[in-house]
Amino acid sequence: LPRRKAKVESVCAGCSPPYDADNSAPLAFRGLPISELKNHSILRALTAEADGWEPGVVSAEVLRAQEEWEAVDNIQPETGSQASSDQPGQLISFSEALQHFQTVDLSSFKKRIQPTIRRTGLAALRHCLFGPPKLHQGLREERDLVLTIAQCGLDSQDPVHGRVLQTIYKKLTGSRFDCALHGDHWEDLGFQGANPATDLRGAGFLALLHLLYLVMDSKTLLMAQEIFRLSRHHIQQFPFCLMSINITRIAIQALREECLSRECNRQQKVIPVVNSFYAATFLRLAHIWRTQQKTISDSGFVLKDLEVLAKKSPRRLLKTLEIYLARVSKGQASFLGAQKCSGPQAPHSKDLTFTGVCDLLPHSSEGTWLI
């Protein structure tokens, strides 16, 4: 306390700010925004040598000031990267992000889509006789929107795109602050490098919308956090976001191959069905990964088998998801069970050899390709 007093006196000597009429606050501080107070030399001096000192009595005014101080959002910029300063601290919901894509001009991306798989010869005949039903005409525009979003890339100049990334980061890590849109912190979430945009090929922005759906839906947030913890296990670690992107790829293929048409026709919706199918497939992967003690070297084979199962029995996967979410809502143990994550921290995703669904060769015996 004597050191602190001496420090304050040395700083304030000769520069004591005048007080207002009721002697309650220095006039120099009047009208200053709360965000500027952090940089004020006098206040910095007052706190520089606190050495754990705490006031004996805390007034209501001090508490209010402390709340305002803690509410100030910090942007953590990084050299060569742009932080999302347009909407700092503001999360975005799945519906708001989806509405953005429903209102912007996507005509150039829509030209690239192939809504269904083209079949010829016996394959076309077999699909016609024994395959799933056609998607109802009134649902095809919604299907095309999903496939069009999958053609869109990540635009770091678009505030909505930035908010989607920020929301995913905050929900998975528990951080209250914005982060740079480029940086090593994205590797902690399971991207391969500092720029998430480079990992979205094959799934486009739909991959980020699926992650957003997973973390912003109250029913699936706990599941997302469970899978994220599993991905950081010191033995069974895997790149969480890369795995999610591969699940989105499976969902895109299932939609194009009309595997989801029956369920979409039944619910008279496409986007909710695709979202649930994505979540159910991710849940199934996590269950297999944990219970069968899979590691990163198994990734390609697990995803390939999972793709076959998902396309063959989508309704079964969706039912499993319903049961899981019902149990979670009742506070019961989940299908993933307790997962110990003790031991060394999982390495960055760039240090892992990960095989995606598009990379496993038909006769390969070992997973050695990156997505």
Short mmCIF file of C-alpha atoms in Angstrom, two decimals, residues 90-321:
data_model
loop_
_atom_site.label_atom_id
_atom_site.label_comp_id
_atom_site.label_asym_id
_atom_site.label_seq_id
_atom_site.Cartn_x
_atom_site.Cartn_y
_atom_site.Cartn_z
CA GLN A 90 -22.62 -9.67 -31.64
CA LEU A 91 -23.50 -13.33 -32.20
CA ILE A 92 -25.52 -14.34 -35.24
CA SER A 93 -28.27 -16.95 -35.33
CA PHE A 94 -28.65 -19.61 -38.00
CA SER A 95 -31.89 -18.07 -39.24
CA GLU A 96 -30.29 -14.61 -39.59
CA ALA A 97 -27.36 -16.04 -41.54
CA LEU A 98 -29.70 -18.05 -43.75
CA GLN A 99 -31.83 -14.97 -44.41
CA HIS A 100 -28.69 -13.20 -45.61
CA PHE A 101 -28.23 -15.82 -48.34
CA GLN A 102 -31.92 -15.72 -49.19
CA THR A 103 -31.72 -11.99 -49.91
CA VAL A 104 -28.38 -11.59 -51.72
CA ASP A 105 -27.86 -12.30 -55.41
CA LEU A 106 -26.53 -15.86 -55.79
CA SER A 107 -27.28 -16.27 -59.49
CA SER A 108 -23.64 -16.74 -60.43
CA PHE A 109 -23.28 -19.56 -57.90
CA LYS A 110 -26.59 -21.18 -58.77
CA LYS A 111 -25.39 -21.76 -62.34
CA ARG A 112 -22.78 -24.19 -61.01
CA ILE A 113 -25.05 -26.57 -59.12
CA GLN A 114 -26.11 -30.01 -60.25
CA PRO A 115 -29.25 -30.70 -58.20
CA THR A 116 -29.34 -34.46 -58.77
CA ILE A 117 -26.95 -37.20 -59.82
CA ARG A 118 -27.16 -38.02 -63.52
CA ARG A 119 -27.67 -41.72 -64.11
CA THR A 120 -27.70 -43.61 -67.38
CA GLY A 121 -28.45 -47.13 -68.54
CA LEU A 122 -29.19 -49.80 -65.95
CA ALA A 123 -28.33 -47.45 -63.09
CA ALA A 124 -31.07 -45.06 -64.19
CA LEU A 125 -33.58 -47.90 -64.58
CA ARG A 126 -32.73 -49.40 -61.20
CA HIS A 127 -33.02 -46.01 -59.51
CA CYS A 128 -36.38 -45.38 -61.20
CA LEU A 129 -37.80 -48.76 -60.11
CA PHE A 130 -36.27 -49.21 -56.66
CA GLY A 131 -34.80 -45.86 -55.70
CA PRO A 132 -36.18 -43.19 -53.38
CA PRO A 133 -39.08 -40.96 -54.48
CA LYS A 134 -38.52 -37.72 -56.33
CA LEU A 135 -38.46 -34.52 -54.33
CA HIS A 136 -41.76 -32.65 -54.50
CA GLN A 137 -41.76 -29.84 -57.03
CA GLY A 138 -42.50 -27.21 -54.37
CA LEU A 139 -39.37 -28.14 -52.41
CA ARG A 140 -36.88 -27.97 -55.25
CA GLU A 141 -36.19 -24.26 -54.89
CA GLU A 142 -35.24 -24.79 -51.24
CA ARG A 143 -33.01 -27.71 -52.24
CA ASP A 144 -31.32 -25.56 -54.87
CA LEU A 145 -30.65 -22.85 -52.26
CA VAL A 146 -28.82 -25.39 -50.06
CA LEU A 147 -26.69 -26.54 -52.98
CA THR A 148 -26.05 -22.94 -54.05
CA ILE A 149 -24.78 -21.97 -50.59
CA ALA A 150 -22.42 -24.94 -50.85
CA GLN A 151 -20.93 -23.22 -53.91
CA CYS A 152 -20.27 -19.96 -52.02
CA GLY A 153 -16.89 -19.38 -50.43
CA LEU A 154 -15.95 -17.46 -47.31
CA ASP A 155 -15.67 -13.71 -47.92
CA SER A 156 -13.71 -12.05 -45.12
CA GLN A 157 -14.96 -8.64 -46.32
CA ASP A 158 -18.60 -9.62 -45.69
CA PRO A 159 -19.62 -8.70 -42.10
CA VAL A 160 -22.15 -11.55 -41.97
CA HIS A 161 -19.50 -14.10 -42.93
CA GLY A 162 -17.24 -12.70 -40.23
CA ARG A 163 -19.96 -12.89 -37.59
CA VAL A 164 -20.63 -16.53 -38.47
CA LEU A 165 -16.98 -17.37 -37.87
CA GLN A 166 -16.86 -15.34 -34.66
CA THR A 167 -19.99 -17.03 -33.33
CA ILE A 168 -18.63 -20.52 -34.01
CA TYR A 169 -15.37 -19.62 -32.28
CA LYS A 170 -17.03 -18.11 -29.22
CA LYS A 171 -19.53 -20.92 -28.77
CA LEU A 172 -16.92 -23.67 -28.99
CA THR A 173 -14.23 -21.99 -26.89
CA GLY A 174 -16.38 -20.03 -24.44
CA SER A 175 -14.52 -16.81 -25.31
CA ARG A 176 -16.36 -13.50 -24.84
CA PHE A 177 -14.11 -11.58 -27.20
CA ASP A 178 -13.79 -11.27 -30.95
CA CYS A 179 -10.75 -12.80 -32.58
CA ALA A 180 -8.88 -12.24 -35.83
CA LEU A 181 -10.38 -13.88 -38.90
CA HIS A 182 -6.92 -15.23 -39.74
CA GLY A 183 -4.61 -16.75 -37.15
CA ASP A 184 -3.33 -19.87 -35.43
CA HIS A 185 -6.33 -19.93 -33.11
CA TRP A 186 -8.40 -21.48 -35.93
CA GLU A 187 -6.14 -24.51 -35.85
CA ASP A 188 -7.26 -25.05 -32.24
CA LEU A 189 -10.79 -25.54 -33.60
CA GLY A 190 -9.64 -28.08 -36.15
CA PHE A 191 -8.95 -26.12 -39.31
CA GLN A 192 -5.75 -27.02 -41.14
CA GLY A 193 -4.29 -23.54 -41.16
CA ALA A 194 -4.69 -19.92 -40.18
CA ASN A 195 -7.34 -19.19 -42.84
CA PRO A 196 -10.59 -21.23 -42.52
CA ALA A 197 -11.55 -20.36 -46.11
CA THR A 198 -8.94 -22.75 -47.50
CA ASP A 199 -10.66 -25.79 -45.96
CA LEU A 200 -14.17 -25.23 -47.34
CA ARG A 201 -13.69 -26.73 -50.79
CA GLY A 202 -16.35 -29.30 -51.57
CA ALA A 203 -18.80 -27.89 -49.02
CA GLY A 204 -18.49 -24.11 -49.30
CA PHE A 205 -20.18 -21.83 -46.83
CA LEU A 206 -22.76 -24.52 -46.10
CA ALA A 207 -20.09 -26.16 -43.93
CA LEU A 208 -19.95 -23.04 -41.74
CA LEU A 209 -23.74 -22.76 -41.65
CA HIS A 210 -23.91 -26.33 -40.39
CA LEU A 211 -21.42 -25.56 -37.64
CA LEU A 212 -23.43 -22.44 -36.80
CA TYR A 213 -26.60 -24.51 -36.61
CA LEU A 214 -24.87 -26.98 -34.31
CA VAL A 215 -23.64 -24.37 -31.81
CA MET A 216 -26.59 -21.95 -31.91
CA ASP A 217 -29.39 -24.48 -31.54
CA SER A 218 -29.90 -25.00 -27.82
CA LYS A 219 -30.76 -28.66 -28.43
CA THR A 220 -27.50 -29.49 -30.21
CA LEU A 221 -25.03 -27.15 -28.47
CA LEU A 222 -24.24 -29.71 -25.77
CA MET A 223 -23.63 -32.32 -28.45
CA ALA A 224 -21.27 -29.97 -30.30
CA GLN A 225 -19.34 -29.31 -27.11
CA GLU A 226 -19.11 -33.04 -26.35
CA ILE A 227 -17.76 -33.84 -29.81
CA PHE A 228 -15.35 -30.90 -29.58
CA ARG A 229 -13.98 -32.27 -26.29
CA LEU A 230 -13.61 -35.70 -27.87
CA SER A 231 -11.69 -34.16 -30.76
CA ARG A 232 -9.12 -32.84 -28.28
CA HIS A 233 -8.52 -36.18 -26.55
CA HIS A 234 -4.77 -36.81 -26.19
CA ILE A 235 -5.00 -40.16 -28.03
CA GLN A 236 -8.19 -40.01 -30.10
CA GLN A 237 -7.84 -36.39 -31.23
CA PHE A 238 -9.09 -35.33 -34.65
CA PRO A 239 -9.54 -31.94 -36.37
CA PHE A 240 -13.07 -31.01 -35.33
CA CYS A 241 -13.87 -28.53 -38.09
CA LEU A 242 -12.35 -30.66 -40.85
CA MET A 243 -14.43 -33.58 -39.68
CA SER A 244 -17.53 -31.39 -39.67
CA ILE A 245 -16.79 -30.23 -43.23
CA ASN A 246 -16.62 -33.86 -44.33
CA ILE A 247 -19.99 -34.53 -42.67
CA THR A 248 -21.41 -31.60 -44.66
CA ARG A 249 -20.03 -33.18 -47.83
CA ILE A 250 -21.88 -36.39 -46.99
CA ALA A 251 -25.09 -34.39 -46.46
CA ILE A 252 -24.66 -32.67 -49.84
CA GLN A 253 -24.19 -35.99 -51.62
CA ALA A 254 -27.15 -37.54 -49.83
CA LEU A 255 -29.33 -34.62 -50.94
CA ARG A 256 -28.15 -34.82 -54.54
CA GLU A 257 -28.63 -38.59 -54.66
CA GLU A 258 -32.21 -38.07 -53.37
CA CYS A 259 -31.55 -40.11 -50.23
CA LEU A 260 -33.28 -37.40 -48.18
CA SER A 261 -36.23 -36.86 -50.55
CA ARG A 262 -38.61 -39.15 -48.66
CA GLU A 263 -38.00 -37.35 -45.37
CA CYS A 264 -38.12 -33.92 -47.00
CA ASN A 265 -41.45 -34.80 -48.64
CA ARG A 266 -42.79 -36.07 -45.33
CA GLN A 267 -41.83 -32.89 -43.44
CA GLN A 268 -42.42 -30.59 -46.43
CA LYS A 269 -39.07 -28.95 -45.67
CA VAL A 270 -35.52 -29.31 -46.95
CA ILE A 271 -33.19 -27.15 -44.87
CA PRO A 272 -34.31 -28.50 -41.45
CA VAL A 273 -34.00 -32.07 -42.74
CA VAL A 274 -30.50 -31.46 -44.11
CA ASN A 275 -29.46 -29.80 -40.83
CA SER A 276 -30.77 -32.69 -38.75
CA PHE A 277 -29.18 -35.23 -41.08
CA TYR A 278 -25.83 -33.44 -40.70
CA ALA A 279 -26.14 -33.41 -36.90
CA ALA A 280 -27.26 -37.05 -36.77
CA THR A 281 -24.36 -38.16 -38.97
CA PHE A 282 -21.87 -36.21 -36.84
CA LEU A 283 -23.32 -37.79 -33.71
CA ARG A 284 -22.99 -41.25 -35.23
CA LEU A 285 -19.35 -40.58 -36.14
CA ALA A 286 -18.55 -39.41 -32.61
CA HIS A 287 -20.20 -42.50 -31.13
CA ILE A 288 -18.20 -44.82 -33.40
CA TRP A 289 -15.02 -42.85 -32.75
CA ARG A 290 -15.30 -43.10 -28.98
CA THR A 291 -16.68 -46.61 -28.54
CA GLN A 292 -14.43 -48.25 -31.13
CA GLN A 293 -11.34 -46.33 -30.00
CA LYS A 294 -10.69 -44.81 -33.41
CA THR A 295 -7.71 -42.56 -34.09
CA ILE A 296 -6.80 -40.11 -36.81
CA SER A 297 -5.32 -42.87 -38.97
CA ASP A 298 -8.81 -44.42 -39.21
CA SER A 299 -10.50 -41.22 -40.40
CA GLY A 300 -10.89 -42.02 -44.09
CA PHE A 301 -12.26 -45.51 -43.54
CA VAL A 302 -14.65 -44.37 -40.81
CA LEU A 303 -16.02 -41.58 -43.00
CA LYS A 304 -16.41 -43.87 -46.00
CA ASP A 305 -18.38 -46.46 -44.02
CA LEU A 306 -20.38 -43.70 -42.38
CA GLU A 307 -21.33 -42.25 -45.77
CA VAL A 308 -22.69 -45.61 -46.92
CA LEU A 309 -24.70 -46.03 -43.71
CA ALA A 310 -26.05 -42.47 -43.78
CA LYS A 311 -27.27 -42.69 -47.36
CA LYS A 312 -28.79 -46.13 -46.83
CA SER A 313 -30.62 -45.41 -43.55
CA PRO A 314 -31.14 -41.66 -43.09
CA ARG A 315 -34.33 -42.17 -41.12
CA ARG A 316 -32.51 -44.43 -38.69
CA LEU A 317 -29.87 -41.79 -38.07
CA LEU A 318 -32.50 -39.09 -37.57
CA LYS A 319 -34.32 -41.26 -35.04
CA THR A 320 -31.07 -41.79 -33.12
CA LEU A 321 -30.59 -38.04 -32.98
#
